[in-house]
Amino acid sequence: MALTRTVLDALTRILGPDGVISSPEGRLVYECDMQTFYKGAPDVVALPESAEQVEAIVRLCRRERVPVVPRGSGSGLIGGAMAPAGGVMVGLNRMDRILEVDLPNRCATVQPGLVNLWLTRAVEDRGYFFAPDPSSQMVSSIGGNVSTNAGGPHCLKYGITVNHVLGLELVTGAGERVQLGGKVADRPGYDLTGTAVGAEGTFGLVTAITVRLLHAAEAVKTVLASFPSIEHASEAVSGIIAAGIIPAALEMLDALMIQAIEAGIGAGYPKGAAAVLLIELDGPAAEVEAQAERAAAICRERGALDVRVARDEAERALLWKGRKEAAGALGRLAPMYMLQDAVVPRSKLPAIMREILAISERHGVQIANVFHAGDGNLHPLILYDDRHPEQVERARAANEEVLHACIAMGGTVTGEHGVGLDKAQKLPLQYADADLNFMYRLRGVFDPDRLMNPGKLLPSHPACGEGFRPARPRLPDGAWI
Amino acid sequence: MATVPATLGAFRGADAPDLEALRKCVHCGICVPQCPTFRVLGEEMDTPRGRLYLMRAAAEGRLGLTEALARHLDLCLGCRACETACPSGVPFGSLLESARVQLRRHGPPSRHRLLEALVFAVFPEPRRLGALLAALSLYRRSGLGRLVRALGLLRPFPRLAAMEALVAEVPRPVPLPAIVPARGRRRGRVGLLTGCVQRHLYPGVNRDTAQLLALAGYEVVVPAAQGCCGALDLHAGRADAFRARARALAAAFPDDLDFVVTNAAGCGSAMKAYGHWLREAADLGAKTRDVLELLAEAELPLGPLALRVTYHDACHLAHGQRVRQEPRALLRRIPGLTLVELPDSDFCCGSAGVYNLLEPRIARALLEQKLARIAATGARVVAAANPGCLLQIASGCRAHGLDVEIVHPVELLARAAARAR
């Protein structure tokens, strides 16, 4: 749909000409997030600098019945920050300030466009950090992390985004600016903060976030262990958890992933190993020392080829750089990939890895694996070249089978990336109609006109739609929703 | 051999961006927060990821060579911080340069036509630049400069005002001999690029470079007839002019040199890319070294300098040539010198060749950020290995009354070496 002149003029009045992008080139670059498979350009991009402007935009869009799509850094993997039904995309990058740092109360209030890592950068010299650390933390915005309830390598010990959000300022789809939660814990009434985290923009737009800050641990040790097979590495993971150790992070990478990382970043992962475990322990120095030794011993007992401890902060930082930029480094191996995000019970890791290998062979596609082994959150990356339609087809089929295999083993359809357009149609695999209907009704409280990020998160299932039919997404041929 | 002009979407003929290189971008966005124009403008079209997406759309025929495409590519400073950030190894700098060549040949006319014509008629021509600077010097000394500023005559012309504010004084020329003999144990024979801006505005840096190289054991050859390396032309997409300059420069240096040395990061970065653009100058490109690379390998007698110094990474040294540790290691070798790290030291200062003249608003915003970080270090001296950065940061310090000295690292090394004798 093309926007009317009225809407464009009104947006320009709210934001000034520099805050409104309607050129074909501008709309083009906002047509997808990191998941370039899903494309949908907005009719216009609005770049507000204040909560008041966000409120005015939402009210305007509600009056004019125009969809509103929020976008942070566009580093999401689920087709969340794209506009399948056109409308106004609200880019929040200009709202990137830290509004308050309150160290005595261990919290900070930030605007949604702030890059995740910048918050830790701002408080680390005083010994604090912001715990949720999605691998995209050097680019993803805290608003985006809140919207998708992002996880990260360290959520094994520290919990996911929702565990670190104390309060939100939200402009609802009805155009009201409301305060959910706040600095002080134990507030009376509903936990609306928890409800709104992970809403992926379907409740409205978050304009301020109060987050918990943690004191950095006294000591950190990072252990890298390489294994002759995924099974051996998985056994070691089970062994470490069974020993009562809860590492801050417990990551597994397979041979193909290691190859990409070493080509792209040169992080010092042992080439040739079938799998490596990156184990990070933090806490009081004496405890960390003892746990690192114990974890290393367990790895050796389970057949590790090599176990080494990062000697200094530089080596540790390099190992993590390799892990966190793994998905980016895959550009070295193939022009495109589909990144799956699913969970299996941890005990099923060896079985699902065998199944993924079989799927890869059956469809003749390469699948690289990097995952949060500690909580069974898989990230198979299925490589393909989008210039060859039959490769796209094979990758898509493999991607579907991986997801179904995870569900068959008692897993879930998404771990930490969110639902977006990518997984909306998969929710019925997870939830009963009654559960989904309840979610629709809840969404209606926040967004009565269903204009907030339409087509995302909730499936367009006629049986549970309350008569709700989202606008037909404008998708490229072959999109698999 | 007649070649059929190839087409690649909107790109045609020679020097089209390499589609395979464009396709290396997996759209992860890790480059985005590292991009200076993103930090100022906060919009996707002016990020490396957005620019690559636009270039790819042009290469795939989804977008023509439009004015808006040209604008977003023009706004890029070419700092290449995105290349340092990129885990996929996208060669952003050369893609940008190719796209600019295409835009210049087949795209809409540039919006800075007149100013560019002036810049390219003067800057890469050492003699003309010398004449312009002499005139500027006269303008300053006659008191006309103060009058113009007092009356605000340049206010309606921000780009001229930017040019006027950049140069405080024009130093006396420092003639260099054609050959500076090596001292002590001989390490080799090198050529010295004297540069365009460097030779007129920082002749002392060239003198110090030659002397330090001699002290390190190099015989230094300084051809009098050398011209410009072509970096400015390359960054502006003037491929033909760039190639002509590269060819002429290759011819100006004798063949028997071990290295050709530059003390200007922008020149070194462009020269090291010669091999990508033309065969005739590939050898010169392969022999090119920044002076700090060579000095870091050599022993230098250095006396004490009790100074608190911070180091600004010139983009074309840190991102363009991946030279980061050598300058720091050299400065740390000076007894008594305290090196304080500058936060985001490799974030562009806004100079970027002639960008600060063409896009003063963004350049100034970046300069303000840089100055705030410099002030916070408490350093009295800022070292930077590129004349553009030196000019830009110095002009900012003057405007803010910030009392710091801006020097090329070789100036500090030369001072320390003088104390050792």
Coordinates of C-alpha atoms in Angstrom, one line a residue, chain A residues 19-474:
Chain A
G19 CA 13.6 12.2 10.4
V20 CA 11.5 10.8 7.5
I21 CA 12.9 8.5 4.8
S22 CA 10.8 7.8 1.8
S23 CA 13.3 7.5 -1.1
P24 CA 13.3 4.2 -2.9
E25 CA 17.0 3.7 -1.9
G26 CA 16.1 4.4 1.8
R27 CA 13.1 2.0 1.7
L28 CA 15.3 -0.6 0.0
V29 CA 17.9 -0.9 2.7
Y30 CA 15.2 -1.2 5.4
E31 CA 13.5 -4.1 3.6
C32 CA 15.1 -6.8 5.7
D33 CA 17.0 -7.6 8.9
M34 CA 20.0 -10.0 9.1
Q35 CA 17.6 -12.7 7.8
T36 CA 17.7 -11.4 4.2
F37 CA 15.5 -14.3 3.1
Y38 CA 12.4 -12.3 4.2
K39 CA 12.0 -9.0 2.4
G40 CA 9.3 -6.4 2.8
A41 CA 10.1 -2.7 2.4
P42 CA 8.2 -0.2 4.5
D43 CA 6.4 2.7 2.8
V44 CA 8.3 5.1 4.9
V45 CA 10.9 5.0 7.7
A46 CA 10.5 7.3 10.7
L47 CA 13.5 8.1 12.8
P48 CA 12.3 9.6 16.1
E49 CA 14.6 11.0 18.8
S50 CA 12.2 11.1 21.7
A51 CA 9.4 9.1 23.3
E52 CA 7.1 12.0 22.6
Q53 CA 7.8 11.6 18.9
V54 CA 7.2 7.8 19.1
E55 CA 3.9 8.5 20.8
A56 CA 2.9 11.0 18.1
I57 CA 3.9 8.5 15.3
V58 CA 1.8 5.7 16.8
R59 CA -1.2 7.9 17.3
L60 CA -0.9 9.1 13.7
C61 CA -0.7 5.6 12.4
R62 CA -3.6 4.4 14.5
R63 CA -5.7 7.3 13.2
E64 CA -4.7 6.5 9.6
R65 CA -4.8 2.7 10.0
V66 CA -1.2 2.2 9.0
P67 CA 1.0 -0.7 10.2
V68 CA 3.9 0.2 12.5
V69 CA 7.1 -1.9 12.5
P70 CA 9.8 -1.2 15.0
R71 CA 13.5 -1.7 14.1
G72 CA 16.6 -1.5 16.3
S73 CA 19.9 -2.4 14.7
G74 CA 18.4 -4.8 12.1
S75 CA 20.6 -7.7 13.4
G76 CA 17.7 -10.0 14.2
L77 CA 17.4 -13.4 12.5
I78 CA 13.7 -14.0 12.3
G79 CA 12.4 -11.5 9.8
G80 CA 11.2 -9.3 12.7
A81 CA 12.4 -5.9 11.6
M82 CA 10.9 -5.9 8.1
A83 CA 7.5 -4.7 6.8
P84 CA 5.6 -7.5 5.0
A85 CA 2.5 -5.3 4.9
G86 CA 4.4 -2.0 4.3
G87 CA 3.5 0.9 6.5
V88 CA 5.7 3.0 8.8
M89 CA 9.0 1.5 10.0
V90 CA 10.2 3.2 13.2
G91 CA 14.0 3.1 13.3
L92 CA 15.1 3.6 16.9
N93 CA 18.8 4.2 16.3
R94 CA 18.7 7.9 17.2
M95 CA 17.3 7.0 20.6
D96 CA 20.5 5.5 21.8
R97 CA 21.2 7.4 25.0
I98 CA 21.9 6.1 28.5
L99 CA 19.3 8.0 30.5
E100 CA 20.5 7.1 34.0
V101 CA 23.1 4.9 35.6
D102 CA 22.2 4.1 39.2
L103 CA 25.0 2.0 40.6
P104 CA 23.9 2.0 44.3
N105 CA 20.7 0.3 43.1
R106 CA 22.5 -1.7 40.4
C107 CA 20.4 -0.6 37.5
A108 CA 20.4 1.7 34.5
T109 CA 17.8 3.2 32.3
V110 CA 18.5 3.4 28.6
Q111 CA 16.8 4.2 25.3
P112 CA 15.9 1.3 23.1
G113 CA 18.4 2.1 20.3
L114 CA 21.4 1.8 22.6
V115 CA 23.8 -1.0 21.4
N116 CA 23.9 -3.8 24.0
L117 CA 27.7 -3.7 24.4
W118 CA 27.8 0.0 24.9
L119 CA 26.0 -0.3 28.2
T120 CA 28.7 -2.6 29.6
R121 CA 31.4 -0.4 28.1
A122 CA 29.9 2.5 30.0
V123 CA 29.9 0.8 33.4
E124 CA 32.7 -1.7 33.2
D125 CA 35.4 0.6 34.6
R126 CA 33.3 0.7 37.8
G127 CA 33.1 -3.1 37.9
Y128 CA 29.6 -3.6 36.5
F129 CA 28.2 -5.3 33.4
F130 CA 24.9 -5.9 31.6
A131 CA 24.5 -9.7 31.6
P132 CA 22.5 -10.6 28.5
D133 CA 25.1 -11.1 25.8
P134 CA 23.6 -12.2 22.5
S135 CA 26.4 -13.0 20.1
S136 CA 25.2 -9.9 18.2
Q137 CA 25.8 -7.7 21.3
M138 CA 28.3 -5.5 19.4
V139 CA 25.5 -4.5 17.1
S140 CA 22.1 -5.4 18.5
S141 CA 20.1 -2.8 20.4
I142 CA 18.8 -3.3 23.9
G143 CA 15.3 -2.5 22.5
G144 CA 15.7 -5.4 20.1
N145 CA 17.0 -7.7 22.8
V146 CA 13.9 -6.8 24.9
S147 CA 11.6 -7.4 22.0
T148 CA 12.9 -10.8 21.2
N149 CA 13.8 -11.7 24.8
A150 CA 17.2 -12.5 23.6
G151 CA 19.5 -15.0 25.1
G152 CA 23.2 -15.4 24.7
P153 CA 26.2 -17.6 25.7
H154 CA 26.2 -16.4 29.3
C155 CA 22.4 -16.9 29.9
L156 CA 23.2 -20.5 31.1
K157 CA 24.2 -19.0 34.4
Y158 CA 22.8 -15.5 34.3
G159 CA 19.4 -15.9 32.7
I160 CA 17.9 -14.3 29.6
T161 CA 16.9 -10.7 28.9
V162 CA 13.6 -10.9 30.8
N163 CA 15.6 -11.7 34.0
H164 CA 17.4 -8.4 33.7
V165 CA 14.6 -6.0 32.7
L166 CA 13.1 -4.2 35.7
G167 CA 10.9 -1.8 33.9
L168 CA 9.8 -0.5 30.5
E169 CA 8.2 2.6 29.1
L170 CA 5.9 1.4 26.3
V171 CA 3.9 3.3 23.8
T172 CA 1.1 0.8 23.2
G173 CA -0.7 0.2 20.0
A174 CA -3.5 2.3 21.4
G175 CA -1.1 5.3 21.5
E176 CA -0.8 5.5 25.3
R177 CA 2.6 5.9 26.9
V178 CA 2.6 3.6 30.0
Q179 CA 5.2 2.6 32.6
L180 CA 5.5 -1.1 33.3
G181 CA 7.5 -2.2 36.3
G182 CA 10.3 0.0 37.6
K183 CA 13.5 0.2 39.5
V184 CA 12.1 -1.3 42.7
A185 CA 11.3 -5.0 42.7
D186 CA 8.2 -6.5 44.4
R187 CA 5.7 -4.2 42.8
P188 CA 2.1 -4.9 43.4
G189 CA -0.1 -6.3 40.7
Y190 CA 0.6 -8.0 37.4
D191 CA 4.0 -8.6 36.1
L192 CA 3.5 -6.5 33.0
T193 CA 7.2 -6.1 32.3
G194 CA 7.6 -9.8 32.0
T195 CA 4.6 -9.9 29.7
A196 CA 5.9 -7.2 27.4
V197 CA 9.4 -8.6 27.1
G198 CA 9.5 -10.8 24.0
A199 CA 6.4 -9.2 22.5
E200 CA 8.4 -8.4 19.3
G201 CA 6.7 -5.1 18.8
T202 CA 3.2 -6.5 18.8
F203 CA 2.3 -4.6 21.9
G204 CA 3.7 -1.3 20.7
L205 CA 7.1 0.4 20.9
V206 CA 9.4 0.4 23.9
T207 CA 10.8 3.9 24.5
A208 CA 12.9 3.3 27.7
I209 CA 14.2 0.3 29.5
T210 CA 15.4 0.0 33.1
V211 CA 17.8 -2.9 33.3
R212 CA 19.6 -4.7 36.1
L213 CA 23.4 -4.3 36.2
L214 CA 25.6 -7.0 37.8
H215 CA 28.8 -6.7 39.5
A216 CA 31.6 -8.4 37.5
A217 CA 32.9 -11.6 39.0
E218 CA 36.2 -11.6 40.8
A219 CA 37.7 -14.1 38.5
V220 CA 37.0 -15.6 35.0
K221 CA 38.6 -18.6 33.4
T222 CA 38.0 -19.8 29.9
V223 CA 38.7 -23.4 28.9
L224 CA 38.9 -24.6 25.3
A225 CA 38.6 -28.3 24.8
S226 CA 38.7 -30.1 21.5
F227 CA 37.1 -33.5 20.8
P228 CA 37.3 -36.3 18.2
S229 CA 33.5 -36.3 17.8
I230 CA 30.3 -34.4 18.7
E231 CA 29.4 -37.3 20.9
H232 CA 32.5 -37.0 23.0
A233 CA 31.9 -33.3 23.4
S234 CA 28.3 -33.8 24.3
E235 CA 29.3 -36.4 26.9
A236 CA 31.7 -33.9 28.4
V237 CA 28.8 -31.3 28.6
S238 CA 26.7 -33.8 30.5
G239 CA 29.6 -34.7 32.7
I240 CA 30.2 -31.0 33.7
I241 CA 26.6 -30.3 34.5
A242 CA 26.3 -33.6 36.4
A243 CA 29.3 -32.6 38.5
G244 CA 27.3 -29.7 39.8
I245 CA 29.2 -27.1 37.9
I246 CA 27.2 -24.3 36.3
P247 CA 29.6 -22.6 33.9
A248 CA 28.8 -19.0 32.9
A249 CA 28.9 -20.3 29.4
L250 CA 29.2 -23.7 27.7
E251 CA 29.4 -23.4 23.9
M252 CA 30.0 -26.1 21.3
L253 CA 31.3 -25.5 17.7
D254 CA 31.7 -28.1 15.0
A255 CA 34.4 -28.6 12.5
L256 CA 32.8 -26.6 9.7
M257 CA 32.2 -23.7 12.0
I258 CA 35.7 -23.8 13.3
Q259 CA 37.0 -23.7 9.7
A260 CA 34.9 -20.5 9.0
I261 CA 36.0 -18.8 12.2
E262 CA 39.7 -19.5 11.6
A263 CA 39.4 -18.3 8.0
G264 CA 37.6 -15.1 9.0
I265 CA 38.9 -14.2 12.5
G266 CA 41.8 -16.4 13.3
A267 CA 40.7 -16.8 16.9
G268 CA 43.0 -19.8 17.7
Y269 CA 40.4 -22.6 17.6
P270 CA 42.2 -26.0 16.8
K271 CA 41.6 -26.8 13.2
G272 CA 40.8 -30.4 12.5
A273 CA 38.9 -31.1 15.7
A274 CA 35.4 -32.5 15.1
A275 CA 34.1 -30.4 17.9
V276 CA 35.3 -27.9 20.5
L277 CA 33.8 -26.8 23.8
L278 CA 34.3 -23.3 25.0
I279 CA 33.7 -23.4 28.8
E280 CA 33.7 -20.2 30.8
L281 CA 33.7 -20.2 34.6
D282 CA 33.4 -17.1 36.8
G283 CA 33.0 -16.3 40.4
P284 CA 35.3 -16.1 43.4
A285 CA 38.9 -16.8 42.4
A286 CA 39.4 -20.0 44.5
E287 CA 36.1 -21.5 43.3
V288 CA 36.8 -20.7 39.7
E289 CA 40.3 -22.2 39.9
A290 CA 38.9 -25.5 41.4
Q291 CA 36.0 -25.7 38.9
A292 CA 38.2 -25.0 35.9
E293 CA 40.5 -27.9 36.9
R294 CA 37.5 -30.2 37.5
A295 CA 35.9 -29.2 34.1
A296 CA 39.2 -29.8 32.3
A297 CA 39.6 -33.2 34.0
I298 CA 36.1 -34.2 32.9
C299 CA 36.8 -33.2 29.3
R300 CA 40.0 -35.3 29.4
E301 CA 38.1 -38.3 30.9
R302 CA 35.5 -38.0 28.1
G303 CA 38.2 -38.2 25.4
A304 CA 39.3 -34.6 24.8
L305 CA 42.1 -34.3 22.3
D306 CA 43.4 -31.2 23.9
V307 CA 42.4 -28.9 26.8
R308 CA 43.8 -25.5 27.3
V309 CA 43.0 -22.5 29.5
A310 CA 43.2 -19.0 28.0
R311 CA 46.3 -17.5 29.5
D312 CA 45.2 -13.9 29.6
E313 CA 42.4 -11.6 28.9
A314 CA 43.6 -11.0 25.3
E315 CA 43.4 -14.7 24.5
R316 CA 40.0 -15.0 26.2
A317 CA 38.7 -12.0 24.3
L318 CA 39.9 -13.6 21.0
L319 CA 38.2 -16.9 21.7
W320 CA 35.0 -15.1 22.4
K321 CA 35.4 -12.8 19.3
G322 CA 35.6 -16.0 17.3
R323 CA 32.5 -17.4 18.9
K324 CA 30.5 -14.2 18.7
E325 CA 31.3 -13.4 15.1
A326 CA 30.9 -17.0 14.0
A327 CA 27.7 -16.4 12.0
G328 CA 29.3 -13.4 10.2
A329 CA 32.4 -15.5 9.4
L330 CA 30.3 -17.9 7.5
G331 CA 30.4 -15.5 4.6
R332 CA 33.7 -17.0 3.9
L333 CA 32.1 -20.4 3.1
A334 CA 28.9 -19.5 1.3
P335 CA 27.0 -16.4 0.3
M336 CA 23.8 -17.3 2.2
Y337 CA 22.7 -19.4 5.1
M338 CA 19.6 -20.2 7.0
L339 CA 20.2 -20.0 10.7
Q340 CA 17.9 -22.3 12.7
D341 CA 17.2 -21.7 16.4
A342 CA 15.7 -24.6 18.3
V343 CA 16.1 -26.3 21.6
V344 CA 16.3 -29.9 22.6
P345 CA 16.6 -31.4 26.1
R346 CA 20.4 -31.4 26.8
S347 CA 20.5 -35.2 27.0
K348 CA 19.4 -35.4 23.4
L349 CA 22.4 -33.5 22.0
P350 CA 24.3 -36.5 20.5
A351 CA 21.1 -37.8 19.0
I352 CA 20.0 -34.5 17.4
M353 CA 23.6 -34.0 16.1
R354 CA 23.5 -37.4 14.4
E355 CA 20.1 -36.5 13.0
I356 CA 21.4 -33.1 11.7
L357 CA 24.3 -34.9 10.0
A358 CA 21.9 -37.3 8.4
I359 CA 19.7 -34.5 7.2
S360 CA 22.7 -32.7 5.8
E361 CA 23.7 -35.8 3.8
R362 CA 20.2 -36.5 2.7
H363 CA 19.7 -33.1 1.2
G364 CA 23.3 -32.6 0.0
V365 CA 23.7 -29.3 2.0
Q366 CA 26.5 -28.2 4.3
I367 CA 25.4 -27.5 7.9
A368 CA 27.7 -25.7 10.3
N369 CA 26.8 -25.9 14.0
V370 CA 27.4 -23.6 16.8
F371 CA 25.3 -23.8 19.9
H372 CA 24.7 -23.2 23.5
A373 CA 25.4 -26.7 24.6
G374 CA 24.7 -26.0 28.3
D375 CA 21.0 -25.5 27.6
G376 CA 20.5 -27.5 24.5
N377 CA 19.9 -24.4 22.3
L378 CA 21.0 -25.4 18.7
H379 CA 22.0 -23.1 15.9
P380 CA 22.5 -25.2 12.8
L381 CA 23.5 -22.9 9.9
I382 CA 22.5 -24.3 6.6
L383 CA 24.7 -23.0 3.8
Y384 CA 23.4 -22.3 0.3
D385 CA 23.8 -20.1 -2.7
D386 CA 20.7 -18.1 -3.5
R387 CA 21.6 -18.0 -7.2
H388 CA 20.8 -21.6 -7.5
P389 CA 17.1 -22.1 -6.9
E390 CA 17.5 -25.9 -6.3
Q391 CA 20.0 -25.1 -3.5
V392 CA 17.5 -22.8 -1.9
E393 CA 14.9 -25.5 -2.1
R394 CA 17.3 -28.1 -0.6
A395 CA 18.3 -25.8 2.2
R396 CA 14.7 -25.0 3.0
A397 CA 13.8 -28.6 3.1
A398 CA 16.7 -29.4 5.4
N399 CA 15.8 -26.4 7.7
E400 CA 12.3 -27.7 8.0
E401 CA 13.5 -31.2 8.9
V402 CA 15.9 -30.0 11.5
L403 CA 13.1 -28.1 13.2
H404 CA 10.7 -31.0 13.2
A405 CA 13.5 -33.4 14.4
C406 CA 14.0 -31.0 17.4
I407 CA 10.3 -31.0 18.2
A408 CA 10.1 -34.7 17.9
M409 CA 12.8 -35.0 20.6
G410 CA 10.8 -32.9 23.0
G411 CA 12.3 -29.5 22.0
T412 CA 10.9 -26.1 21.2
V413 CA 10.5 -24.2 17.9
T414 CA 12.7 -21.3 19.0
G415 CA 15.3 -20.8 21.7
E416 CA 16.4 -17.2 21.9
H417 CA 16.1 -15.5 18.5
G418 CA 12.4 -14.9 18.7
V419 CA 9.5 -15.9 16.4
G420 CA 9.1 -13.0 14.0
L421 CA 7.8 -13.9 10.5
D422 CA 10.1 -16.9 10.4
K423 CA 8.4 -19.0 13.1
A424 CA 5.0 -17.5 13.4
Q425 CA 3.4 -20.4 11.5
K426 CA 5.2 -22.9 13.7
L427 CA 3.7 -21.8 17.0
P428 CA 0.7 -24.2 16.6
L429 CA 3.3 -27.0 16.8
Q430 CA 4.1 -25.7 20.3
Y431 CA 0.8 -24.3 21.6
A432 CA -2.8 -25.5 21.7
D433 CA -5.5 -23.4 20.1
A434 CA -6.8 -22.2 23.5
D435 CA -3.3 -21.0 24.4
L436 CA -2.9 -19.1 21.1
N437 CA -6.4 -17.6 21.4
F438 CA -5.5 -16.3 24.8
M439 CA -2.3 -14.7 23.3
Y440 CA -4.4 -13.0 20.6
R441 CA -6.7 -11.6 23.3
L442 CA -3.8 -10.4 25.3
R443 CA -2.3 -8.7 22.3
G444 CA -5.6 -7.0 21.7
V445 CA -5.4 -5.3 25.1
F446 CA -2.1 -3.6 24.0
D447 CA -2.8 -3.3 20.3
P448 CA -6.6 -3.1 19.7
D449 CA -6.3 -2.4 16.0
R450 CA -3.6 -5.0 15.3
L451 CA -1.4 -2.5 13.6
M452 CA 1.7 -3.2 15.6
N453 CA 4.2 -5.3 13.7
P454 CA 1.5 -7.3 11.9
G455 CA 2.3 -10.8 10.7
K456 CA 4.9 -11.4 13.4
L457 CA 4.9 -13.6 16.4
L458 CA 1.4 -14.9 16.2
P459 CA 0.2 -17.2 13.4
S460 CA -2.5 -16.2 11.0
H461 CA -4.4 -19.3 11.9
P462 CA -8.1 -19.0 11.0
A463 CA -9.1 -21.3 13.8
C464 CA -7.6 -19.2 16.6
G465 CA -7.8 -15.7 15.0
E466 CA -10.8 -14.1 16.6
G467 CA -11.6 -13.1 13.1
F468 CA -8.1 -11.7 12.9
R469 CA -6.6 -11.8 9.5
P470 CA -3.3 -10.0 9.2
A471 CA -2.6 -8.2 6.0
R472 CA -1.2 -10.6 3.4
P473 CA 2.6 -10.5 3.7
R474 CA 4.5 -9.3 0.7

